[in-house]
XYZ file of C-alpha atoms in Angstrom:
320
model
C 89.871 110.424 102.693
C 88.724 111.465 106.137
C 88.077 114.967 107.351
C 90.449 114.547 110.293
C 93.360 114.531 107.827
C 92.622 118.136 106.936
C 92.353 121.530 108.531
C 88.861 123.010 108.426
C 87.634 123.089 104.855
C 89.536 120.056 103.608
C 86.433 118.216 102.493
C 85.193 121.277 100.628
C 88.435 121.314 98.666
C 88.026 117.625 97.897
C 84.610 118.491 96.475
C 86.264 121.205 94.388
C 88.674 118.581 93.069
C 85.746 116.476 91.895
C 83.814 119.438 90.501
C 86.789 120.591 88.430
C 86.051 117.775 86.006
C 82.802 119.587 85.132
C 83.143 122.812 83.179
C 82.373 125.616 83.551
C 83.936 125.033 86.977
C 82.877 125.400 89.723
C 79.154 124.780 89.780
C 76.904 127.442 91.212
C 76.364 131.107 90.485
C 79.864 132.486 91.082
C 80.930 135.368 88.871
C 84.164 133.706 87.657
C 84.591 130.123 86.461
C 87.237 128.012 84.736
C 86.805 126.445 81.295
C 88.982 124.137 79.220
C 90.158 124.292 75.623
C 87.757 121.458 74.782
C 84.833 123.380 76.237
C 85.740 126.506 74.281
C 86.084 124.515 71.059
C 82.557 123.189 71.612
C 81.111 126.658 72.310
C 83.224 128.953 70.151
C 80.328 129.638 67.790
C 77.774 130.420 70.499
C 76.141 133.690 69.469
C 76.224 135.190 72.958
C 79.847 134.288 73.716
C 82.510 137.003 73.730
C 86.187 135.974 73.712
C 88.658 138.506 75.102
C 92.377 138.326 74.314
C 94.617 139.996 76.900
C 97.989 138.923 75.542
C 100.801 141.235 76.672
C 101.348 143.020 73.347
C 98.880 143.944 70.619
C 101.330 142.494 68.082
C 100.888 139.104 69.754
C 97.170 139.391 69.067
C 97.754 140.548 65.493
C 100.018 137.588 64.788
C 97.678 134.986 66.294
C 94.546 134.792 68.396
C 91.614 132.495 69.024
C 88.977 132.991 66.298
C 86.476 135.676 67.193
C 88.583 137.125 70.013
C 88.674 140.879 70.550
C 91.828 142.460 71.951
C 91.525 144.262 75.267
C 94.765 145.253 76.929
C 94.805 145.137 80.719
C 96.561 148.505 80.520
C 93.161 150.196 80.381
C 92.425 149.059 83.920
C 94.810 151.253 85.918
C 96.203 154.758 85.775
C 98.090 157.093 88.104
C 95.854 158.988 90.531
C 97.287 161.911 92.501
C 100.692 160.374 91.925
C 99.828 156.857 93.136
C 100.808 154.664 90.167
C 98.442 151.682 90.385
C 94.969 153.103 90.982
C 92.053 151.784 88.977
C 91.027 153.966 86.056
C 87.863 156.069 86.417
C 84.779 153.881 86.238
C 83.550 155.671 83.132
C 86.766 154.865 81.258
C 86.554 151.179 82.167
C 82.881 151.106 81.205
C 83.617 152.568 77.778
C 86.461 150.093 77.205
C 84.199 147.142 78.017
C 81.482 148.570 75.756
C 83.861 148.896 72.816
C 84.884 145.259 73.305
C 81.232 144.250 72.946
C 80.999 142.903 76.481
C 77.539 142.408 77.997
C 77.233 141.927 81.755
C 75.057 138.809 81.559
C 76.600 137.085 78.534
C 79.604 134.778 78.948
C 83.060 136.234 78.395
C 86.068 133.938 77.975
C 89.342 135.618 78.968
C 92.752 134.298 77.975
C 96.398 135.286 77.681
C 99.676 133.497 77.049
C 103.295 133.920 76.128
C 103.097 136.196 73.132
C 104.214 134.606 69.887
C 105.543 137.974 68.692
C 106.819 139.608 71.883
C 107.891 136.506 73.783
C 106.472 138.134 76.913
C 103.668 137.138 79.220
C 103.546 135.381 82.565
C 99.862 134.407 82.688
C 98.529 137.007 85.120
C 96.679 139.024 82.508
C 93.726 136.656 82.536
C 93.167 136.710 86.301
C 93.674 140.479 86.426
C 91.091 141.000 83.683
C 88.705 138.386 85.118
C 88.809 140.014 88.555
C 88.286 143.450 87.044
C 85.347 142.339 84.904
C 83.640 140.878 87.970
C 84.588 143.905 90.079
C 82.861 146.242 87.639
C 79.665 144.260 87.293
C 80.112 141.312 84.940
C 78.252 138.181 85.993
C 79.645 135.378 83.835
C 83.421 135.503 83.413
C 85.192 132.377 82.154
C 88.965 131.960 82.391
C 90.540 129.681 79.788
C 92.684 127.364 81.911
C 96.112 127.333 80.281
C 95.377 130.301 78.020
C 96.203 130.388 74.331
C 99.209 128.088 74.785
C 96.986 125.292 76.068
C 94.530 126.051 73.262
C 97.297 125.595 70.720
C 98.600 122.398 72.326
C 95.058 121.002 72.141
C 94.976 121.657 68.388
C 92.809 124.765 68.558
C 92.440 126.911 65.471
C 94.144 130.316 65.281
C 93.176 133.412 63.353
C 94.442 136.774 62.144
C 90.950 138.052 61.361
C 89.560 140.926 63.409
C 85.983 140.293 64.532
C 83.164 142.662 63.654
C 82.143 143.832 67.135
C 79.190 146.059 67.923
C 79.583 148.221 71.038
C 77.549 147.024 73.979
C 75.487 148.823 76.597
C 77.578 147.538 79.513
C 76.995 149.532 82.694
C 79.844 149.476 85.198
C 78.565 148.848 88.719
C 81.581 148.426 91.024
C 81.392 145.677 93.612
C 83.283 147.373 96.409
C 83.082 144.352 98.724
C 85.815 142.473 96.826
C 88.574 144.881 97.798
C 89.815 145.959 101.201
C 91.048 149.496 101.602
C 94.143 150.595 103.466
C 92.499 151.759 106.694
C 90.486 148.579 107.163
C 93.420 146.391 106.172
C 95.681 148.070 108.713
C 93.009 147.689 111.391
C 92.243 143.966 110.958
C 95.315 142.356 109.396
C 96.717 141.058 112.699
C 93.437 139.647 113.997
C 93.466 135.941 114.850
C 90.653 135.257 112.379
C 92.573 136.829 109.479
C 95.312 135.359 107.288
C 97.283 137.632 104.949
C 98.887 136.103 101.854
C 101.731 137.667 99.856
C 101.666 136.410 96.260
C 105.039 137.858 95.193
C 108.096 135.706 94.476
C 109.845 134.501 97.634
C 112.988 136.562 96.994
C 110.904 139.725 96.732
C 108.978 138.838 99.877
C 112.301 138.418 101.682
C 113.634 141.820 100.644
C 114.877 141.973 97.054
C 112.064 144.009 95.549
C 112.192 147.491 93.984
C 110.264 149.323 96.730
C 111.971 151.920 98.892
C 111.208 149.723 101.895
C 112.253 146.106 101.337
C 110.574 142.974 102.582
C 106.942 142.297 103.399
C 104.034 143.421 105.541
C 104.481 141.996 109.061
C 102.491 138.797 109.476
C 101.955 138.202 105.752
C 102.552 134.599 104.682
C 104.541 133.980 101.514
C 102.534 132.028 98.936
C 104.018 132.899 95.515
C 101.300 132.860 92.877
C 103.610 131.091 90.410
C 103.862 128.087 92.757
C 100.160 127.440 92.151
C 100.595 127.148 88.408
C 101.887 124.455 86.071
C 105.675 124.480 85.782
C 105.578 124.837 82.003
C 102.517 127.058 81.612
C 101.918 129.946 84.048
C 98.316 130.326 82.858
C 97.448 126.710 83.770
C 96.516 125.856 87.352
C 98.184 122.842 88.948
C 95.966 119.833 89.741
C 93.700 120.325 92.727
C 95.576 117.679 94.714
C 98.742 119.806 94.536
C 96.839 122.976 95.361
C 95.233 121.281 98.369
C 98.612 120.394 99.815
C 99.972 123.925 99.395
C 96.921 125.548 100.952
C 97.068 123.156 103.902
C 100.785 123.796 104.402
C 100.222 127.545 104.446
C 97.292 127.406 106.849
C 94.857 128.940 104.388
C 91.769 128.115 106.403
C 88.288 128.810 105.052
C 87.051 129.686 108.556
C 89.241 132.809 108.503
C 89.138 135.955 106.399
C 91.825 135.592 103.719
C 93.373 138.823 102.441
C 95.324 138.469 99.191
C 98.198 140.908 98.694
C 101.233 141.271 96.438
C 103.209 144.199 95.071
C 100.639 146.201 93.114
C 97.423 144.186 93.460
C 97.915 142.266 90.204
C 99.610 139.046 91.306
C 97.100 138.744 94.135
C 94.223 138.424 91.642
C 95.496 134.923 90.895
C 94.969 133.809 94.497
C 91.776 135.803 94.947
C 90.207 134.096 91.927
C 91.359 130.671 93.091
C 90.105 131.011 96.662
C 86.929 133.032 96.196
C 85.518 131.610 92.994
C 87.129 128.237 92.336
C 87.468 126.976 95.923
C 84.476 128.972 97.202
C 86.078 130.349 100.366
C 83.425 132.444 102.133
C 85.594 135.422 103.161
C 88.249 136.534 100.680
C 89.386 140.125 100.118
C 91.939 141.689 97.792
C 94.177 144.467 99.068
C 94.486 146.312 95.787
C 97.030 148.805 97.117
C 99.213 145.960 98.414
C 102.880 146.539 99.230
C 103.099 149.587 96.978
C 100.566 151.408 99.145
C 101.786 149.931 102.432
C 105.379 151.039 101.788
C 104.264 154.519 100.745
C 103.742 155.288 104.445
C 107.241 155.641 105.961
C 106.038 154.784 109.481
C 104.607 151.398 108.466
C 106.735 148.477 109.656
C 108.158 145.927 107.239
C 109.930 142.617 107.760
C 112.864 141.259 105.768
C 113.632 137.567 105.538
C 111.586 134.393 105.053
C 109.586 134.445 108.292
C 106.205 136.235 108.345
C 106.332 137.243 112.002
C 109.974 136.973 113.050
C 110.479 140.703 113.359
C 106.865 141.624 113.890
C 107.030 142.596 117.549
C 110.186 144.629 117.072
C 108.932 146.271 113.895
C 105.674 147.276 115.562
C 107.367 149.202 118.352
C 106.941 153.017 118.249
C 109.827 154.837 116.646
């Protein structure tokens, strides 16, 4: 397939398609990689491997989990700060949580979630949220189980109700601030020609049906719902690379530009950040952790309703 059939970066994504057959994927020294159920079955007894279960309810974990997995709820990651509801928890609290889970910064950690067998809840985002947060706070070898526990079960993987004997680790949290983009910088650069802003929320929320006091989306943001990137039957399983390639091309997600991933609270956007930064190796990817919740907290910020990213941009940007 020739390069001229693609926007810039097409051949790199073709290489990613080929590399995905080799796990952990992709090759190289990226902080986050993808592994399969077969790979985990082959390595489940590795002495340095830690498996982290982030199913949506602790009762899901109690009822069934992958052998050796320790439960670590993603709820430890964020807490209200000065009234803002989705701030990251203090670094010391996150560090202690990772230590209690026996996580070492330079030993592989496999993260998975799924639709809870007890609660019936779970949409797959827990594993990208936890993977991003592990890397953000200094972990160097995070593996996401493609398809989560549901794919593990469909592949015949063993389940357990045993709780592992875990010794606390000496994990030291060292935040990598370069992953995130803060409000002031986001506001300053978001409309630059060399920047593309993605909105990972469902299309109906992007268009104006969300719960925020201001409805719609950030002017200029392109709607790319995170769920559209995932298997129809399993929201923790990425679609084949060929399908992902087409969607990225159609949305103009060009690796020559800075890509800023946004959503409602910074959680859905971790799915696209992980995909673009670590699996497709885009050189300039940022995550706006405050996302629409922070943007809409400023009453003077413009918003756009409807399906078009820029239809009302000029009008919305006018002084009021």
